Coordinates of C-alpha atoms and ligand atoms in Angstrom, one line a residue:
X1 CA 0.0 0.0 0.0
X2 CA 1.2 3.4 -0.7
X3 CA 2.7 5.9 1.7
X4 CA 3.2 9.6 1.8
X5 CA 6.9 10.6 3.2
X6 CA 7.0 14.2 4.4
X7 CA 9.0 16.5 6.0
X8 CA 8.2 19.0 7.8
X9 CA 9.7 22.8 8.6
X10 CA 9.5 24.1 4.8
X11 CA 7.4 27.4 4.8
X12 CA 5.2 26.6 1.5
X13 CA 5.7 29.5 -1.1
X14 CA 3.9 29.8 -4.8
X15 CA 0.7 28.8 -6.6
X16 CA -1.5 26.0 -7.0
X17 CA -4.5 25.4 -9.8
X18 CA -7.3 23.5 -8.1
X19 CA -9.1 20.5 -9.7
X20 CA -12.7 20.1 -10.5
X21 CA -15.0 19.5 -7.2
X22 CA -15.5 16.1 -6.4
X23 CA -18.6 16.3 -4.9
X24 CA -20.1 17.9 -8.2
X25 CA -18.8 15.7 -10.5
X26 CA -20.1 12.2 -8.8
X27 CA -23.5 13.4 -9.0
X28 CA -23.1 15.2 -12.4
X29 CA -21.7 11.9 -13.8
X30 CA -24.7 9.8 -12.1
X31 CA -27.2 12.5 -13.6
X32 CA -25.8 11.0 -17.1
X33 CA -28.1 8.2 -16.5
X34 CA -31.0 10.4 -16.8
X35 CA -30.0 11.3 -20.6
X36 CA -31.1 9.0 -23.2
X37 CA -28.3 10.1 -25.6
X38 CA -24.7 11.5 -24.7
X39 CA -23.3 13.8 -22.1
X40 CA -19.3 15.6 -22.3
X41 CA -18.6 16.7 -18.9
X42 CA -15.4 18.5 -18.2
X43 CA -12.9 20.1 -15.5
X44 CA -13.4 16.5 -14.1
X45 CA -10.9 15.5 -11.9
X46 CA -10.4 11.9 -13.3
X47 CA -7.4 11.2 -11.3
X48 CA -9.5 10.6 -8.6
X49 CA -10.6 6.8 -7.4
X50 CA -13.8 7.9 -6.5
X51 CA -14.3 9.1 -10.1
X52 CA -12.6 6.0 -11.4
X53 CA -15.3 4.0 -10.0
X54 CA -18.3 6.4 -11.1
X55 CA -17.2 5.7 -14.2
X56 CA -16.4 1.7 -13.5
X57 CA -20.2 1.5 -12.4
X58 CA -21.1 3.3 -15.1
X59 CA -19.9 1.2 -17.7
X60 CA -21.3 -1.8 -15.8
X61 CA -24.3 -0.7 -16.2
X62 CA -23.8 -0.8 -19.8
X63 CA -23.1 3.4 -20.6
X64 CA -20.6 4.2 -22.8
X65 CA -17.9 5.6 -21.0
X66 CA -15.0 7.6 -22.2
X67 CA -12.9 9.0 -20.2
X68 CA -10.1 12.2 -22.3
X69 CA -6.6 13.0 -20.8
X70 CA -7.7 16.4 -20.7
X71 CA -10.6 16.1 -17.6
X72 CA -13.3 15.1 -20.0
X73 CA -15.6 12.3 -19.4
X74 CA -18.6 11.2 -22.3
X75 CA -21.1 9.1 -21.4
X76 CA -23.5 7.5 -23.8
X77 CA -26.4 6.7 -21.4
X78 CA -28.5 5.7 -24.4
X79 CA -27.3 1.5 -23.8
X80 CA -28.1 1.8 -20.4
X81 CA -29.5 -2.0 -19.3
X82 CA -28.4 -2.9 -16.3
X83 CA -30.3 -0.9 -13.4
X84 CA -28.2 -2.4 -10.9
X85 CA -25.2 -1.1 -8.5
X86 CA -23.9 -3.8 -7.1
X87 CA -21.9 -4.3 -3.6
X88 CA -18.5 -4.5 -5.2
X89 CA -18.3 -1.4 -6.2
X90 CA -21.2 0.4 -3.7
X91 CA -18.8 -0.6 -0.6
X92 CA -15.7 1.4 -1.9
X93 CA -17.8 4.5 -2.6
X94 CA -20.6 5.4 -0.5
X95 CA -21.7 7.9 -3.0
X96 CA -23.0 5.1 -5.7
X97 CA -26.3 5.9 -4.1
X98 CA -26.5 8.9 -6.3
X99 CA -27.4 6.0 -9.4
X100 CA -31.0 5.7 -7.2
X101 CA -32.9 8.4 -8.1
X102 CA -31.5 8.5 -11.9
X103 CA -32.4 5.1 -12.5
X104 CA -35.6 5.0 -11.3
X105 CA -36.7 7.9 -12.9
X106 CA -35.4 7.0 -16.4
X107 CA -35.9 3.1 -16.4
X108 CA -38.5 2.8 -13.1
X109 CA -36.4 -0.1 -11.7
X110 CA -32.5 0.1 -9.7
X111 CA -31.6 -2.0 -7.0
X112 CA -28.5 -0.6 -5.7
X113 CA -26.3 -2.3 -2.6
X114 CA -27.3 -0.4 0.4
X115 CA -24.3 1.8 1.2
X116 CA -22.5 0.8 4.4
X117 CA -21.2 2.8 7.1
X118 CA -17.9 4.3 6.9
X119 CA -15.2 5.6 9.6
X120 CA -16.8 8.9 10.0
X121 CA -20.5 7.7 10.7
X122 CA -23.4 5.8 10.1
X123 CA -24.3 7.4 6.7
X124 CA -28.3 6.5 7.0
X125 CA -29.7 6.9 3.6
X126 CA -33.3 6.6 5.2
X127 CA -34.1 9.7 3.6
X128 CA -33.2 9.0 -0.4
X129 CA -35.8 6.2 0.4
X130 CA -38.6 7.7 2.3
X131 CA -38.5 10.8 -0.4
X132 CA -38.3 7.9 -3.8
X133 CA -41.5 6.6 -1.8
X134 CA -43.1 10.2 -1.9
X135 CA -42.5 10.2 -5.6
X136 CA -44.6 6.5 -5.9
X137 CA -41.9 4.2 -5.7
X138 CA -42.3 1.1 -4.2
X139 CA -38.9 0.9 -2.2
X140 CA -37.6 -2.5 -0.5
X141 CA -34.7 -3.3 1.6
X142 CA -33.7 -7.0 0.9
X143 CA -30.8 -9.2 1.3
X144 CA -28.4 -5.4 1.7
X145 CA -29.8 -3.9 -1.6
X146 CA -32.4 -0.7 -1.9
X147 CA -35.2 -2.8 -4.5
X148 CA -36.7 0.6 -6.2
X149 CA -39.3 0.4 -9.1
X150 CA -42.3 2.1 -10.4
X151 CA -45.0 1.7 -12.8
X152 CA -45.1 4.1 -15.2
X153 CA -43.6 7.6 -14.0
X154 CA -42.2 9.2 -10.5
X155 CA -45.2 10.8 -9.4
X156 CA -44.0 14.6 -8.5
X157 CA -44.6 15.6 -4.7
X158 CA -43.8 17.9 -2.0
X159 CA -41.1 16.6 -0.1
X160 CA -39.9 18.4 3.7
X161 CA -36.8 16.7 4.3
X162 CA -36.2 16.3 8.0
X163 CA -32.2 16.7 8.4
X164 CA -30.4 18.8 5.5
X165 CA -28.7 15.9 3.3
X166 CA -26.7 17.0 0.2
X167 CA -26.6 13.6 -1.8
X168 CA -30.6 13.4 -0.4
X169 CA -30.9 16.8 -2.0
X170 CA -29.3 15.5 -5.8
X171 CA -30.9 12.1 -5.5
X172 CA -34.0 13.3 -5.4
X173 CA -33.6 16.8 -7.7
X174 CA -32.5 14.5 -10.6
X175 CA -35.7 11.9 -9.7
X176 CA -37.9 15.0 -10.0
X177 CA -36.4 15.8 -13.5
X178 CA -38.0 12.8 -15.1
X179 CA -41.6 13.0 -12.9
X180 CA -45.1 13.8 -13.7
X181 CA -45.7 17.1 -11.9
X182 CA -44.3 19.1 -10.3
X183 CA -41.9 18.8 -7.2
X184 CA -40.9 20.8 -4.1
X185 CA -37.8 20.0 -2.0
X186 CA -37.8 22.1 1.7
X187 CA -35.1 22.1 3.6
X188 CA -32.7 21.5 0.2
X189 CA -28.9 21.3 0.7
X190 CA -27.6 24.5 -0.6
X191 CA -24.3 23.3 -1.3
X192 CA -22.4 25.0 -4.3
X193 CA -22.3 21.3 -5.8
X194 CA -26.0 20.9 -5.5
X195 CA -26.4 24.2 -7.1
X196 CA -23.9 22.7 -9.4
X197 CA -26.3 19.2 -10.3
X198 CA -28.6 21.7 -11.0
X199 CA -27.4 23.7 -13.4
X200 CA -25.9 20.7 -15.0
X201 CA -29.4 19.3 -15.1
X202 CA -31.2 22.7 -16.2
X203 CA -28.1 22.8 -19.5
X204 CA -30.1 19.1 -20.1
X205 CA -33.3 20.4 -20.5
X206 CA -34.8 19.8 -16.7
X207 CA -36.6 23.2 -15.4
X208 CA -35.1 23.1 -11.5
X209 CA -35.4 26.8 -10.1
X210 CA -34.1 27.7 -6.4
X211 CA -30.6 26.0 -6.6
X212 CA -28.5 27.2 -3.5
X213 CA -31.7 27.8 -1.6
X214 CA -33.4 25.6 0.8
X215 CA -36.8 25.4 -1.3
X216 CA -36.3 23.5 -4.7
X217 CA -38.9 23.6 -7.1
X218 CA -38.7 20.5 -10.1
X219 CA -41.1 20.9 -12.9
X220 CA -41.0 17.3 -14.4
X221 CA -40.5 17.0 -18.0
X222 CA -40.5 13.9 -20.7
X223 CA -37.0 13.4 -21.1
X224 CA -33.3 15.3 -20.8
X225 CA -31.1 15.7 -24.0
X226 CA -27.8 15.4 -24.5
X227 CA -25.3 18.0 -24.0
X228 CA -21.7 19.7 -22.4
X229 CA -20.7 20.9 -18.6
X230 CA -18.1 22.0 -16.6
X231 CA -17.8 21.2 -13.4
X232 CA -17.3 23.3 -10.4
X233 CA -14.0 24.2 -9.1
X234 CA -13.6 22.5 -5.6
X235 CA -13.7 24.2 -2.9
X236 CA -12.4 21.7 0.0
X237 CA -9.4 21.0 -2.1
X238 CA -8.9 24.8 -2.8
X239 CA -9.2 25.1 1.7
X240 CA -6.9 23.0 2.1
X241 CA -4.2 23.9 0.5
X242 CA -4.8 27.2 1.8
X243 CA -4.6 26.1 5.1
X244 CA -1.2 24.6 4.0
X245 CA -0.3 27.7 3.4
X246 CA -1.3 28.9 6.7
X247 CA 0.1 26.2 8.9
X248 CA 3.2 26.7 7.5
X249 CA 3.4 30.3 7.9
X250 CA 4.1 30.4 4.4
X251 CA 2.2 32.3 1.0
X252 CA -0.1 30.3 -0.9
X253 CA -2.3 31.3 -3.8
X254 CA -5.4 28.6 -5.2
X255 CA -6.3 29.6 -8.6
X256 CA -8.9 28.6 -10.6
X257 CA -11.6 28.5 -7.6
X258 CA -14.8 30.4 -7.2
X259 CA -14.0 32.8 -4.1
X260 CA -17.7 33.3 -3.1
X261 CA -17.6 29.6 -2.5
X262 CA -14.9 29.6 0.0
X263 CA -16.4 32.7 2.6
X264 CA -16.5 30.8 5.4
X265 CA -13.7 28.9 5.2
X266 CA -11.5 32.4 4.4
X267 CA -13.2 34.7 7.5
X268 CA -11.6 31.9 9.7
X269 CA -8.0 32.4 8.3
X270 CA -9.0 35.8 8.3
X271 CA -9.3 34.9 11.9
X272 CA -6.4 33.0 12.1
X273 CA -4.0 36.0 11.4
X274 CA -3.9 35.4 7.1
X275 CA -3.5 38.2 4.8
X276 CA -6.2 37.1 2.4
X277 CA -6.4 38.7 -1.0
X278 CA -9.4 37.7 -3.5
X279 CA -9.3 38.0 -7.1
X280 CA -11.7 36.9 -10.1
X281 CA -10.9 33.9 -9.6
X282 CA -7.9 33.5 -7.5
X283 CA -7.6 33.7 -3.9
X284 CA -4.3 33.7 -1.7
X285 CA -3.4 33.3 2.0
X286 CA -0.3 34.9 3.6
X287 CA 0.9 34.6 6.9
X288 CA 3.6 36.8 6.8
X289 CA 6.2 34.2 8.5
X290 CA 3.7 34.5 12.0
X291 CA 2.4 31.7 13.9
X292 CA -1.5 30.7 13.5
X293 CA -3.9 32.5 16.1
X294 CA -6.5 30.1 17.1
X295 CA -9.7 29.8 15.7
X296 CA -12.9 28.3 17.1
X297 CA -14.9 26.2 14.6
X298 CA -18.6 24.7 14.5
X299 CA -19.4 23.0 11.2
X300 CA -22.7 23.3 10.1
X301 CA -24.5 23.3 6.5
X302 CA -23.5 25.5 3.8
X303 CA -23.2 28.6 3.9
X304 CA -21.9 28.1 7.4
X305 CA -18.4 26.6 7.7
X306 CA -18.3 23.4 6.1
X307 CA -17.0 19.8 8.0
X308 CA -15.1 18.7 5.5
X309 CA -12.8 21.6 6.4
X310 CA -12.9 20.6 9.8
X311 CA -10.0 18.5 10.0
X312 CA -7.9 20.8 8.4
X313 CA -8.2 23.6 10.6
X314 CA -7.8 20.9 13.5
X315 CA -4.5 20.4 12.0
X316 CA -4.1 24.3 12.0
X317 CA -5.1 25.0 15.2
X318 CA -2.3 22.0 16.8
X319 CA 0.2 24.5 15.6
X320 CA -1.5 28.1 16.6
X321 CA -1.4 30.8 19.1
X322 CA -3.7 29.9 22.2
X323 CA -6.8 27.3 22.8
X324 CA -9.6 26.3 20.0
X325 CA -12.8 24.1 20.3
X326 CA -14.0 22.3 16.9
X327 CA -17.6 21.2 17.4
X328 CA -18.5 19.0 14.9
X329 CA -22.5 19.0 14.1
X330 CA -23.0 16.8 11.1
X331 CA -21.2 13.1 11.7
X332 CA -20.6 11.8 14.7
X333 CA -17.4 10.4 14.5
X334 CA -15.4 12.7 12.4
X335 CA -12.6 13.4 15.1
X336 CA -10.1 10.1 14.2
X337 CA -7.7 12.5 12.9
X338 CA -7.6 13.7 16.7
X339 CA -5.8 10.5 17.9
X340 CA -3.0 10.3 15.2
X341 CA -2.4 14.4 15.6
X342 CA -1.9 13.3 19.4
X343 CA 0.9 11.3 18.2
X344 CA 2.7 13.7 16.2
X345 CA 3.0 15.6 19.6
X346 CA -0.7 17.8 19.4
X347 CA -2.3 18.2 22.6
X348 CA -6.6 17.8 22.3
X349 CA -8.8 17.1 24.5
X350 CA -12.1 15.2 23.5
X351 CA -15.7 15.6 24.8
X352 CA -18.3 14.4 23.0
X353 CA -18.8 16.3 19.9
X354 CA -16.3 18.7 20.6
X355 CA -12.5 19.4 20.6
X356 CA -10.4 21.3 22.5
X357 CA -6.3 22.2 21.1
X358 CA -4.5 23.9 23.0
X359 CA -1.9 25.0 20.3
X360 CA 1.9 23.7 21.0
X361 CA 5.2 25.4 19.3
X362 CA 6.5 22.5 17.6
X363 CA 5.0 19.0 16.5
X364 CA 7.4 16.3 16.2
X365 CA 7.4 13.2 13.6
X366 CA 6.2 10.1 13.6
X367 CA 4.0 7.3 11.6
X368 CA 0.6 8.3 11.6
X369 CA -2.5 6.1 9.8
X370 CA -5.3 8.2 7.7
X371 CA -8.5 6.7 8.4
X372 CA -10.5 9.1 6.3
X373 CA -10.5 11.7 3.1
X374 CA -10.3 14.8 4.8
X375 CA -8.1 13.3 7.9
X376 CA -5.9 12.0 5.4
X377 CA -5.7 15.7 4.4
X378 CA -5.4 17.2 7.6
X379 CA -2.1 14.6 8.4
X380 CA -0.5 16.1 5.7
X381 CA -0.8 19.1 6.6
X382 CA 0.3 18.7 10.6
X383 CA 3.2 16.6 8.8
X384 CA 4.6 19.5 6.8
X385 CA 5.1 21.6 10.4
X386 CA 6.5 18.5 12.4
X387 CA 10.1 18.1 13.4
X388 CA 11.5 15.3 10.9
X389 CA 10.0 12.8 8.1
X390 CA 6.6 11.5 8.9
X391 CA 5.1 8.3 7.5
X392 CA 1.2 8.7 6.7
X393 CA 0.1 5.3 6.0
X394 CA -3.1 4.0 4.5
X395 CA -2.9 7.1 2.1
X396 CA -5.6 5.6 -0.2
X397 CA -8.1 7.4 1.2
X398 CA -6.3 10.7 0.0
X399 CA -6.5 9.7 -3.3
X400 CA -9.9 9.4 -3.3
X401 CA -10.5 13.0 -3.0
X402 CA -7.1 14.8 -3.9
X403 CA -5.4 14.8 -7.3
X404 CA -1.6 14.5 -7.7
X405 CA -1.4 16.1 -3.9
X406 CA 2.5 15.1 -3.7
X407 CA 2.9 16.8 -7.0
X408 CA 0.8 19.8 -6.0
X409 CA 2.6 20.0 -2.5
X410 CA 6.0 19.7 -4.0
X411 CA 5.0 22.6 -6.7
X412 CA 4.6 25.0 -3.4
X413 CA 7.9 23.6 -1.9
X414 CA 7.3 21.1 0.0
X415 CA 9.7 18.4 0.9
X416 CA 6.9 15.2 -0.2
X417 CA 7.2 12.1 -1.8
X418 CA 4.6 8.9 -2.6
X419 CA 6.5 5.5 -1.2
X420 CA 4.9 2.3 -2.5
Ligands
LIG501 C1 -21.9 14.7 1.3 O1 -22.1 13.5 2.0 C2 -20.4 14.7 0.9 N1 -20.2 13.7 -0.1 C3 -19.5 14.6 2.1 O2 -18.2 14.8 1.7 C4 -19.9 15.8 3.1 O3 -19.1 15.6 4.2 C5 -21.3 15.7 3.4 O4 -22.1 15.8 2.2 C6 -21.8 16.9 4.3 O5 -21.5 18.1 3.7 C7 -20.6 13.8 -1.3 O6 -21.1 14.8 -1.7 C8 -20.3 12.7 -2.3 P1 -25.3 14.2 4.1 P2 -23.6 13.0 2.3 O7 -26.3 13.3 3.6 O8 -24.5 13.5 1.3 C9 -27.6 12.5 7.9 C10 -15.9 14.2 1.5 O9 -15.1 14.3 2.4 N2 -28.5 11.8 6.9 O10 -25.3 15.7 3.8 O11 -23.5 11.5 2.5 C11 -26.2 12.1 7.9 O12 -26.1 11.0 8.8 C12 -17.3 13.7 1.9 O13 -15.8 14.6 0.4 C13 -29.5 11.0 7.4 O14 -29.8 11.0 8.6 O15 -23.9 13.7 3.7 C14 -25.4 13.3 8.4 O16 -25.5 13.3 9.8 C15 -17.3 13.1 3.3 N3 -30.3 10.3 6.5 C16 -26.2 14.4 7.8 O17 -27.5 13.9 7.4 C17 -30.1 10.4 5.2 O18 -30.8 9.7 4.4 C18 -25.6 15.1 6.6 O19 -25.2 14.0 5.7 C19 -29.0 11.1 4.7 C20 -28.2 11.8 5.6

């Protein structure tokens, strides 16, 4: 299994070019089910595993799938026969669930492996099925699969959903394209990457207005045609490596990002002490060669400050000026990076949903294990501060949601390399 070697005490220095977003283009790419034709996306970052096996359940459901060097991907939904997303590929990505609402909607039949937990929580998906029930579906859970099918159309309906979900909010958005009537979603994720499906959705001929507000509004239509998208810039990669810029007391510009997606996460660097500048579409971080104030963080929906930044400025805060508490609202077990930061030397103390750092000067090597995406993240970025090389095992999970990060690291002047 790979490894990431790094090490640490190199103030980072230059500029980055973020990827697509992620957590648009999974759902995007799902959404291509609901096309009977063909669909070129692009600024998709295809490097990514989690992308890699969109595509791989995709193509075994019998889409044409053809993935450019150049961040295209063009899928030819049209031979679509296979509703099914089976457990092979469901248990490495969590996010296959996002095939539920397509499938149904286009061919009125998907049976897709019920997503498991994962290291961060429970990940219910109780409410993609109660709302595909709203619609007229008749939704069974046998032998670990969701069993979805309908006569005829998805029935459009009014839907309140009780906890703000973001893949809940796609699922049923691109269910509602293809249904007979019309469709309201309260209590939508507002998400840029929702607002993202959307407009990817809208370019296909669905009429979705409200995107980015917590009231959707679907009016169903007969079918989607083909057409082109670009995805999103992302926004948790662009955070993070502005944060590496921070931790290190270095400079660090992200370009290539949408700055009004990132307001939260800069009035906390903003916060921390950063010089932030913000251009068109550019935004850079500069410490100035000072140490990190601490910053208090509570994640919560977007707008509000976003948990999968919250390891990062966990990380952050290890290294900064004075005590932090990170309360973390929307999973309940999104604190592993906690432990291994502990062993690098970070002092945190946990209680119950909520951390307290109390910052330290220095952090000191040592083997660490990421247990998650964004945890990965945030060990990469205590490693580029601690005193020595440190070994961050298990580093699969980072490339499930970062591309080329050694390469991108390296390009700011870090000392990084990928062991095998
Ligand atoms: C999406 O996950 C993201 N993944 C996650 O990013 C992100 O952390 C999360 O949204 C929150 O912003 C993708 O977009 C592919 P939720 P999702 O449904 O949709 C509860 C990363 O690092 N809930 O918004 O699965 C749930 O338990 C990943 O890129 C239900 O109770 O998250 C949680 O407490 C990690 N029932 C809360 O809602 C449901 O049916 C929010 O979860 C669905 C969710």
């Amino acid at each position: 299994m790979d490894k990431l070697l790094v090490k640490g005490g190199r103030r980072l220095d230059g500029t980055v070019q973020i990827s697509g977003a992620k957590n648009a283009a999974l759902p995007i790419l799902a959404g291509c089910l609901l096309v009977d034709g063909t669909v070129r996306v692009s600024n998709v970052p295809t490097a990514l595993r989690d992308v890699a096996t969109t595509n791989q359940l995709l193509a075994h459901m019998g889409a044409g799938v053809t993935v450019g060097n150049d961040g295209t991907v063009v899928v030819d939904a049209a031979s679509v026969s296979e509703c099914v997303a089976p457990y092979e590929l469901v248990k490495t990505m969590r996010a296959s669930i996002l095939v539920l609402g397509p499938l149904l909607a286009r061919f009125g039949s998907a049976d897709v492996s019920l997503p498991g937990g994962c290291a961060i929580g429970e990940r219910p998906v109780d409410l993609h099925v109660s709302g595909m029930r709203q619609f007229g579906a008749d939704v069974r859970i046998e032998n670990g699969f969701i069993k979805a099918r309908v006569n005829g159309r998805l029935k459009g309906a009014r839907i309140v959903l009780e906890t703000v979900t973001v893949t809940g909010t796609e699922n049923l958005m691109m269910a509602a394209c293809l249904a007979d009537g019309t469709t309201v979603i309260e209590n939508a994720a507002r998400e840029p990457e929702v607002t993202d499906l959307a407009c990817f959705l809208n370019a296909l001929g669905a009429r979705i207005v409200g995107a980015g507000t917590d009231t959707l509004l679907i009016e169903g239509v007969a079918r989607l045609h083909g057409g082109s998208y670009a995805v999103v810039p992302d926004r948790i990669e662009a955070g993070t490596y502005l944060v590496a810029g921070a931790i290190t007391q270095g400079r660090v510009r992200v370009n290539g990002v949408v700055p009004g997606h990132l307001d939260a996460i800069l009035a906390k660097l903003r916060d921390a002490g950063a010089l932030i500048s913000v251009g068109e579409d550019w935004v850079e971080c500069d410490m100035r060669g000072s140490r990190p104030k601490a910053v208090d963080i509570r994640t919560a929906p977007y707008p509000a400050f976003p948990t999968d930044m919250q390891a990062q400025f966990a990380a952050l805060n290890t290294v900064a000026d004075g005590v932090s508490t990170i309360v973390e609202t929307i999973f309940e077990n999104r604190f592993m990076h906690m432990d291994e930061m502990r062993r690098l030397g970070a002092e945190i103390r946990i209680e119950g949903n909520t951390a307290i750092i109390r910052g330290v000067t220095g952090l000191t090597a040592a083997p660490v294990m990421a247990t998650d995406l964004r945890a990965s993240a945030s060990l990469v970025l205590a490693a580029l501060v601690a005193d020595g090389w440190t070994r961050i095992e298990r580093i699969y999970h980072i490339d499930r949601g970062y591309e080329r990060i050694e390469s991108k690291l390296q390009g700011l002047g870090a000392e990084i390399r990928r062991e095998s």
